[in-house]
Coordinates of C-alpha atoms in Angstrom, one line a residue:
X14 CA 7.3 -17.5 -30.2
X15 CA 9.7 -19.0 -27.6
X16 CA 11.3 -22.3 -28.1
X17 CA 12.4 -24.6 -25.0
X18 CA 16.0 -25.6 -24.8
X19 CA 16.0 -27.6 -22.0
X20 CA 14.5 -28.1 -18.3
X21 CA 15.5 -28.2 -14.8
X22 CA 13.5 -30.0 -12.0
X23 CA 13.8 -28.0 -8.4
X24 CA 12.0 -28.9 -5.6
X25 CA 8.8 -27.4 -5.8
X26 CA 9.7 -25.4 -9.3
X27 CA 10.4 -26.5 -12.8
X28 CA 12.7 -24.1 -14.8
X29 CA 12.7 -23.7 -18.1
X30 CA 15.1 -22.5 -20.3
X31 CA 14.0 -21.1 -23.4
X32 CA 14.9 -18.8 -26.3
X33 CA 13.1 -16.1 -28.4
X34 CA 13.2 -14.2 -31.7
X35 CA 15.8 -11.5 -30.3
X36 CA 14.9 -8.5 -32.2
X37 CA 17.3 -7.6 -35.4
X38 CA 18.6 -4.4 -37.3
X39 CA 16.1 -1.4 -37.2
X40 CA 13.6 -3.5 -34.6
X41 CA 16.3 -2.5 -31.7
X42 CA 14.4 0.8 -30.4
X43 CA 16.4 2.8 -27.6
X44 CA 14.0 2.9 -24.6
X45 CA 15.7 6.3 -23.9
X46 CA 15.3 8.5 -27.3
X47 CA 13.8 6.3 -29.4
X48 CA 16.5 6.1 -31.6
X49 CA 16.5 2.6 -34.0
X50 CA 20.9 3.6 -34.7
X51 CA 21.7 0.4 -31.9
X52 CA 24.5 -2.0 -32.0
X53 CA 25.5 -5.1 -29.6
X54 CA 27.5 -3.7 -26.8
X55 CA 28.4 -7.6 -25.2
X56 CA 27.6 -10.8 -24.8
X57 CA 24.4 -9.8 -22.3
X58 CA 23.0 -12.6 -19.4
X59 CA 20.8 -14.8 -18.5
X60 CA 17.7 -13.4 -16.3
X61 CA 14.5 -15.8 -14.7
X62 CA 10.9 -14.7 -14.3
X63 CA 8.5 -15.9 -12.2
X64 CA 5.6 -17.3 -14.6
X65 CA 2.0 -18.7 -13.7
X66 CA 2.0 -22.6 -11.8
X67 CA 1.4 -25.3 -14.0
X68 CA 0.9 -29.2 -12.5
X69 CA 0.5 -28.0 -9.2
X70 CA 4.0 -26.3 -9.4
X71 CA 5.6 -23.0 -10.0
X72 CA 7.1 -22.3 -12.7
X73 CA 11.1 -20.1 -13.7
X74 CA 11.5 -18.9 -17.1
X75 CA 15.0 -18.2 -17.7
X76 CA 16.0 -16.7 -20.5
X77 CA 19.0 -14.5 -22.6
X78 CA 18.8 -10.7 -23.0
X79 CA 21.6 -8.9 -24.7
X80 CA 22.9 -5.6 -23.9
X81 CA 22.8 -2.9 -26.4
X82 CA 24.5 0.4 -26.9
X83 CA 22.5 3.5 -28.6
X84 CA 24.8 5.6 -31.3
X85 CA 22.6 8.3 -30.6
X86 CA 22.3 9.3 -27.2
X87 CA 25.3 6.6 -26.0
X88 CA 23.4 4.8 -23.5
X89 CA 22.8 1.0 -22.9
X90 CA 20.3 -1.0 -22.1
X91 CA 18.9 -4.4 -22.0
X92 CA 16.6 -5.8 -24.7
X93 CA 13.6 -7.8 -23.0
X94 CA 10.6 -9.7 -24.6
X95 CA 7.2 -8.4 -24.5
X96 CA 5.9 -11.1 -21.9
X97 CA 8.4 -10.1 -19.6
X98 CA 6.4 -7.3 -17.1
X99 CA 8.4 -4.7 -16.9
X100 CA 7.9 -3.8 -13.0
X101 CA 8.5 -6.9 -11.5
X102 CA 11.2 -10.2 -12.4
X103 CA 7.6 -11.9 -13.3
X104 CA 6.0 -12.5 -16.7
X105 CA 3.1 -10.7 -17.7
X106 CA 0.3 -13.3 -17.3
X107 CA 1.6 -13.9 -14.1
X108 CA 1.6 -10.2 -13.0
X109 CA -2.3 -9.7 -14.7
X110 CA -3.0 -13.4 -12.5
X111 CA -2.0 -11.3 -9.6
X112 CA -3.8 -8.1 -10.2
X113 CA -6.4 -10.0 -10.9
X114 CA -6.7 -12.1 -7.3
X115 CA -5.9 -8.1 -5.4
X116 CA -9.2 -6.7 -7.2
X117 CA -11.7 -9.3 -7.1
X118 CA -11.4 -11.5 -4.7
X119 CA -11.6 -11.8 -1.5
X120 CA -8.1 -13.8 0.1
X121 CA -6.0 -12.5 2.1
X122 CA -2.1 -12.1 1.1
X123 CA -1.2 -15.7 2.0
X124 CA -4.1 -17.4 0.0
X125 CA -3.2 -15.4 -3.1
X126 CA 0.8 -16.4 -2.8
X127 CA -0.1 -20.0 -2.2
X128 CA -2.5 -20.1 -5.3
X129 CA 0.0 -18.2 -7.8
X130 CA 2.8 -20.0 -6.3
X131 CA 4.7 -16.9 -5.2
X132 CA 5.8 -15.4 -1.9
X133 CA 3.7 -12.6 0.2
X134 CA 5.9 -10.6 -0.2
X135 CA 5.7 -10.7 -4.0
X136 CA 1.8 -10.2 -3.9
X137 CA 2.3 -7.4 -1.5
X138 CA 4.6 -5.4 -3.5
X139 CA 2.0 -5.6 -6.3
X140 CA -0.5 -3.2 -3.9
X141 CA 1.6 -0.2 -4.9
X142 CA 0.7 -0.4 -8.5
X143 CA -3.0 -1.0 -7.9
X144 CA -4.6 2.6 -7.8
X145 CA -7.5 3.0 -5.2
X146 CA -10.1 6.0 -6.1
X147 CA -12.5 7.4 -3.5
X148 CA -15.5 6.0 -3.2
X149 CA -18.5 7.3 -5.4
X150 CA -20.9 7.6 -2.7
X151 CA -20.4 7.5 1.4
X152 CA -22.2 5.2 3.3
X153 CA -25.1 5.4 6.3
X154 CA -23.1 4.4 9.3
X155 CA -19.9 5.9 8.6
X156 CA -17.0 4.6 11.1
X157 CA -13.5 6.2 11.5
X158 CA -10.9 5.3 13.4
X159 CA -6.8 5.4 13.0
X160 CA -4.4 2.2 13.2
X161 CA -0.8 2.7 13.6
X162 CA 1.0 1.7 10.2
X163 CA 4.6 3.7 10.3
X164 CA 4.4 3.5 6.8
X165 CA 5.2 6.5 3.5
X166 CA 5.6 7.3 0.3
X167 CA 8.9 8.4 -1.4
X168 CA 8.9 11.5 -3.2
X169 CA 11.8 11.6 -6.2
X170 CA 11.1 15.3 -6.8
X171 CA 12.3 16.0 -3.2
X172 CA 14.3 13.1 -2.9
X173 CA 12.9 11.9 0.4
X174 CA 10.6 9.9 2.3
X175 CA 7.7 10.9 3.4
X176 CA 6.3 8.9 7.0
X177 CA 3.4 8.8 8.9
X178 CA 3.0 7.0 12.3
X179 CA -0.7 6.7 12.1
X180 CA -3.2 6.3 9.9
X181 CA -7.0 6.5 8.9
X182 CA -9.7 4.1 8.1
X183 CA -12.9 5.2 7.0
X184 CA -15.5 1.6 6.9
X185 CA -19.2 1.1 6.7
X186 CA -20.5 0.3 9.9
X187 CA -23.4 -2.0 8.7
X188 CA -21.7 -3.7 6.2
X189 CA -18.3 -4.1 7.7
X190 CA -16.1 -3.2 4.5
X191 CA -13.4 -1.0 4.4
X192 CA -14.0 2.3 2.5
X193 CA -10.9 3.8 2.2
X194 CA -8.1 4.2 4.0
X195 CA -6.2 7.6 4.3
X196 CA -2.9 8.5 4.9
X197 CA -3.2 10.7 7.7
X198 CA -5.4 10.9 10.5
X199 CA -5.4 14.8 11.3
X200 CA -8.4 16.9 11.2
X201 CA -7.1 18.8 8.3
X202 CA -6.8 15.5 6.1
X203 CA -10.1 14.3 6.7
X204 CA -12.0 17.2 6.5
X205 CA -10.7 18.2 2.8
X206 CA -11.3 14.4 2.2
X207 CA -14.8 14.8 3.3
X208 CA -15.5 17.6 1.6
X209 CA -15.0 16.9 -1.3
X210 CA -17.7 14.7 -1.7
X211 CA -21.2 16.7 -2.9
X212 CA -23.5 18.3 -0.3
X213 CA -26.2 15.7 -0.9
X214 CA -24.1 13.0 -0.6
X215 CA -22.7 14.2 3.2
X216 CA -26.4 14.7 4.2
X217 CA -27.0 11.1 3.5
X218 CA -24.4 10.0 6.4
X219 CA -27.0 9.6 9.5
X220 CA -25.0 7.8 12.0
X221 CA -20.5 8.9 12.5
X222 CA -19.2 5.9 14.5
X223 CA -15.6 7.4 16.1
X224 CA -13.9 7.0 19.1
X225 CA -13.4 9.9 21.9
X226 CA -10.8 12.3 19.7
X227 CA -11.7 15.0 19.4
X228 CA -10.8 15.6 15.7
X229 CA -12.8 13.0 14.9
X230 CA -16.4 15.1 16.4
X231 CA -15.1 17.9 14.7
X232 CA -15.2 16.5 11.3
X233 CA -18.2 15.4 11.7
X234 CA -20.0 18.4 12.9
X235 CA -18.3 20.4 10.5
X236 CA -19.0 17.9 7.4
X237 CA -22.0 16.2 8.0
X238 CA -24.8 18.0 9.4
X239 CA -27.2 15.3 9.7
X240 CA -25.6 13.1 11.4
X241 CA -25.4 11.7 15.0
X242 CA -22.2 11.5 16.7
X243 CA -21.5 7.9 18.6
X244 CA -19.4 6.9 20.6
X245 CA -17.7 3.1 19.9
X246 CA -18.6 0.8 22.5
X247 CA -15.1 -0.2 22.4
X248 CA -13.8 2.4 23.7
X249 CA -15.9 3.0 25.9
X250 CA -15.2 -0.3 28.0
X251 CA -11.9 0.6 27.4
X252 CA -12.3 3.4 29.5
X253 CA -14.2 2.2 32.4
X254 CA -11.8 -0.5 32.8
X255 CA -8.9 1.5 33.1
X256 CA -11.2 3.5 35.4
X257 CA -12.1 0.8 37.4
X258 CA -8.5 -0.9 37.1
X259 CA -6.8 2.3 38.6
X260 CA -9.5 2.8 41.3
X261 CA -8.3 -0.6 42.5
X262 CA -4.4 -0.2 42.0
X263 CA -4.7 2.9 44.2
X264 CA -6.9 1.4 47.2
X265 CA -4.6 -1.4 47.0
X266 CA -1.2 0.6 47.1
X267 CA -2.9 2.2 50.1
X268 CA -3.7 -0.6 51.9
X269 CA -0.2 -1.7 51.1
X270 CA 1.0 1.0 53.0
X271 CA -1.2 0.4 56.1
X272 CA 0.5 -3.4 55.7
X273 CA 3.8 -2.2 55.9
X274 CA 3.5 -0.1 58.4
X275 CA 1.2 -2.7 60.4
X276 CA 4.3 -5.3 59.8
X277 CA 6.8 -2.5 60.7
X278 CA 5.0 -2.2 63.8
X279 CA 4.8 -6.2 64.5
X280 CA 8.3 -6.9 64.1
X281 CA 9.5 -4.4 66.6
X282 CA 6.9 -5.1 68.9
X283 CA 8.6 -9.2 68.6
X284 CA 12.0 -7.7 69.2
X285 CA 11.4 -5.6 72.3
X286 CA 9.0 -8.3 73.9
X287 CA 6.0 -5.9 73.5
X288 CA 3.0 -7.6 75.5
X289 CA 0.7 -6.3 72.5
X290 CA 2.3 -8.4 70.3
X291 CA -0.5 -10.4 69.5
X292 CA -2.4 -7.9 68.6
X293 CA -0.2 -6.4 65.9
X294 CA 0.6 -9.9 64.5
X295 CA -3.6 -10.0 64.0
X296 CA -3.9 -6.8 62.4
X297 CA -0.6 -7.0 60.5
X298 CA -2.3 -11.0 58.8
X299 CA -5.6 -9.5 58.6
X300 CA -3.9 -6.6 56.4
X301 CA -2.1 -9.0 54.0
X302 CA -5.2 -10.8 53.5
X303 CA -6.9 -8.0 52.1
X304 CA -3.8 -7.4 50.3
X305 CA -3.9 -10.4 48.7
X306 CA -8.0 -10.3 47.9
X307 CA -7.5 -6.6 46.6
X308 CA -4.9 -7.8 44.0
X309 CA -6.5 -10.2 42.8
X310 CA -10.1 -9.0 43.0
X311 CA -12.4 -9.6 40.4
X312 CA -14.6 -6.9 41.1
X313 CA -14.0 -4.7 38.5
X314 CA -14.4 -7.7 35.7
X315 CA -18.0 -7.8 37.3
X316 CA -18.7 -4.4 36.5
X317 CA -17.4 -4.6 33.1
X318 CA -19.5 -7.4 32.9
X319 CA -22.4 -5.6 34.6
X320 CA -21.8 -2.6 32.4
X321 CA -22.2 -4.8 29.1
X322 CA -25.3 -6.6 29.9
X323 CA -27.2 -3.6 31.0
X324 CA -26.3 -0.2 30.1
X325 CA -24.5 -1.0 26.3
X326 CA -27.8 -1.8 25.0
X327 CA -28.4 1.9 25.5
X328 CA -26.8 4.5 22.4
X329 CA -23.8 6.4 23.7
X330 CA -24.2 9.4 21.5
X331 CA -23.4 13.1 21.8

């Protein structure tokens, strides 16, 4: 029921300004008590929406509200059309083409702003009004592993917010989808979680995919008892080159000190005429030189290497 005035051309945007049947006498409802006693408190304003692209453009709705004043409970507010979504400065078609994109399809943030001619940060600020249930049944090869997010909730009842620095994510191994993703990552979060799916349903879980924390084993052994604890290869090269890497650093800080020493030695054996002096300068270049090979050796890239090839084939599993 909305008439166009007139149009603007932006760069990428066409605004339109348009009017609609403003509601009259007993139609104006107070949001607040419900109370149909209203009156015109001013002259109102003008406000824009966001509404769906149309010839490969977006589109602004822009529009005039006016401002009311309730008799009954003496507050005021602003009257708005039904196409106008109530969360967000976007119409309704354009908030449902949204929702839409977030539930059943696959793109990513960027994709989904670029097709509804929006901003990611407009699509992402539609993921708190999308509710996310538990899934009805866990899978085979379970996988868990937390992420650091920094992210919370705010809670108006206690009028604070409420952070976590890391969080969990619980995915299907085989598939490689995401099941859920949890706010915390502690022991006590996951294993309430965990339980409360049915007995029959935990037994199905044959294979826990985690990393080396320890919370982690514990919710498994405590929550499913049929399955097998493994470790993610990930982390376990992860280990064994910081093992490797720090074997290295230390023969090659100790070395370093043989060097310096060996150089120490040289350069007071050149300032005192030592006969031997040859034979420090020898040892004291011999010294750098392995140094310099020790530093840079590629050694331990070898036996991560090695390590892949041969022994990850085999299951690292408790």
């Amino acid at each position: 029921d909305c008439t166009i005035e007139s149009h603007r051309l932006h760069e990428h945007t066409l605004e339109l300004f348009v009017s609609w049947p403003e509601p009259k006498g007993s139609d104006r409802i107070c949001p607040y008590c419900a109370s149909a006693d209203c009156s015109i408190k001013d002259g109102g304003t003008l406000q824009t929406l966001r509404h769906v692209g149309s010839a490969l453009m977006g589109t602004l709705i822009t529009f005039h509200k006016p401002r009311l004043v309730c008799h009954s409970c003496g507050r005021s507010f602003y009257l708005k059309p039904e196409w106008a979504f109530p969360e967000f400065s976007c119409t309704s078609l354009l908030a449902l083409q949204i929702f839409d994109e977030l539930t059943s399809t696959g793109k990513s943030l960027t994709m989904i702003a670029r097709d509804t001619y929006t901003t990611p940060a407009i699509v992402t600020s539609f993921l708190d009004h999308i509710p996310y249930d538990r899934p009805k049944k866990l899978p085979v090869s379970l996988g868990i592993d937390e992420f650091k997010g920094n992210s919370g909730y705010y809670d108006p009842a206690k009028k604070r917010f409420f952070t976590e620095k890391y969080h969990c994510v619980i995915t299907d191994v085989d598939s490689g989808h995401v099941a859920d993703v949890l706010f915390r990552a502690t022991y006590r979060e996951l294993h309430d979680y965990f339980m409360q799916f049915p007995l029959s349903e935990r037994r199905r879980v044959r294979f826990f995919c985690t990393d080396m924390r320890s919370g982690f084993s514990k919710v498994a052994r405590n929550c499913f008892p049929h399955a097998r604890i493994c470790i993610d290869m990930f982390h376990v090269v992860k280990l064994l080159t910081e093992a490797v890497s720090d074997i290295r650093i230390d023969a090659w800080r100790s070395l370093l000190k043989e060097y310096q020493a060996a150089s120490a030695a040289y350069r007071s054996a050149k300032d005192y005429g030592n006969e031997n002096i040859s034979v420090l300068k020898a040892e004291a270049e011999l010294l750098k030189e392995k140094c310099s090979i020790l530093k840079n050796c590629a050694l331990w890239a070898l036996a991560i290497a090695f390590f892949r090839s041969v022994i990850m084939p085999t299951s690292f599993s408790q």
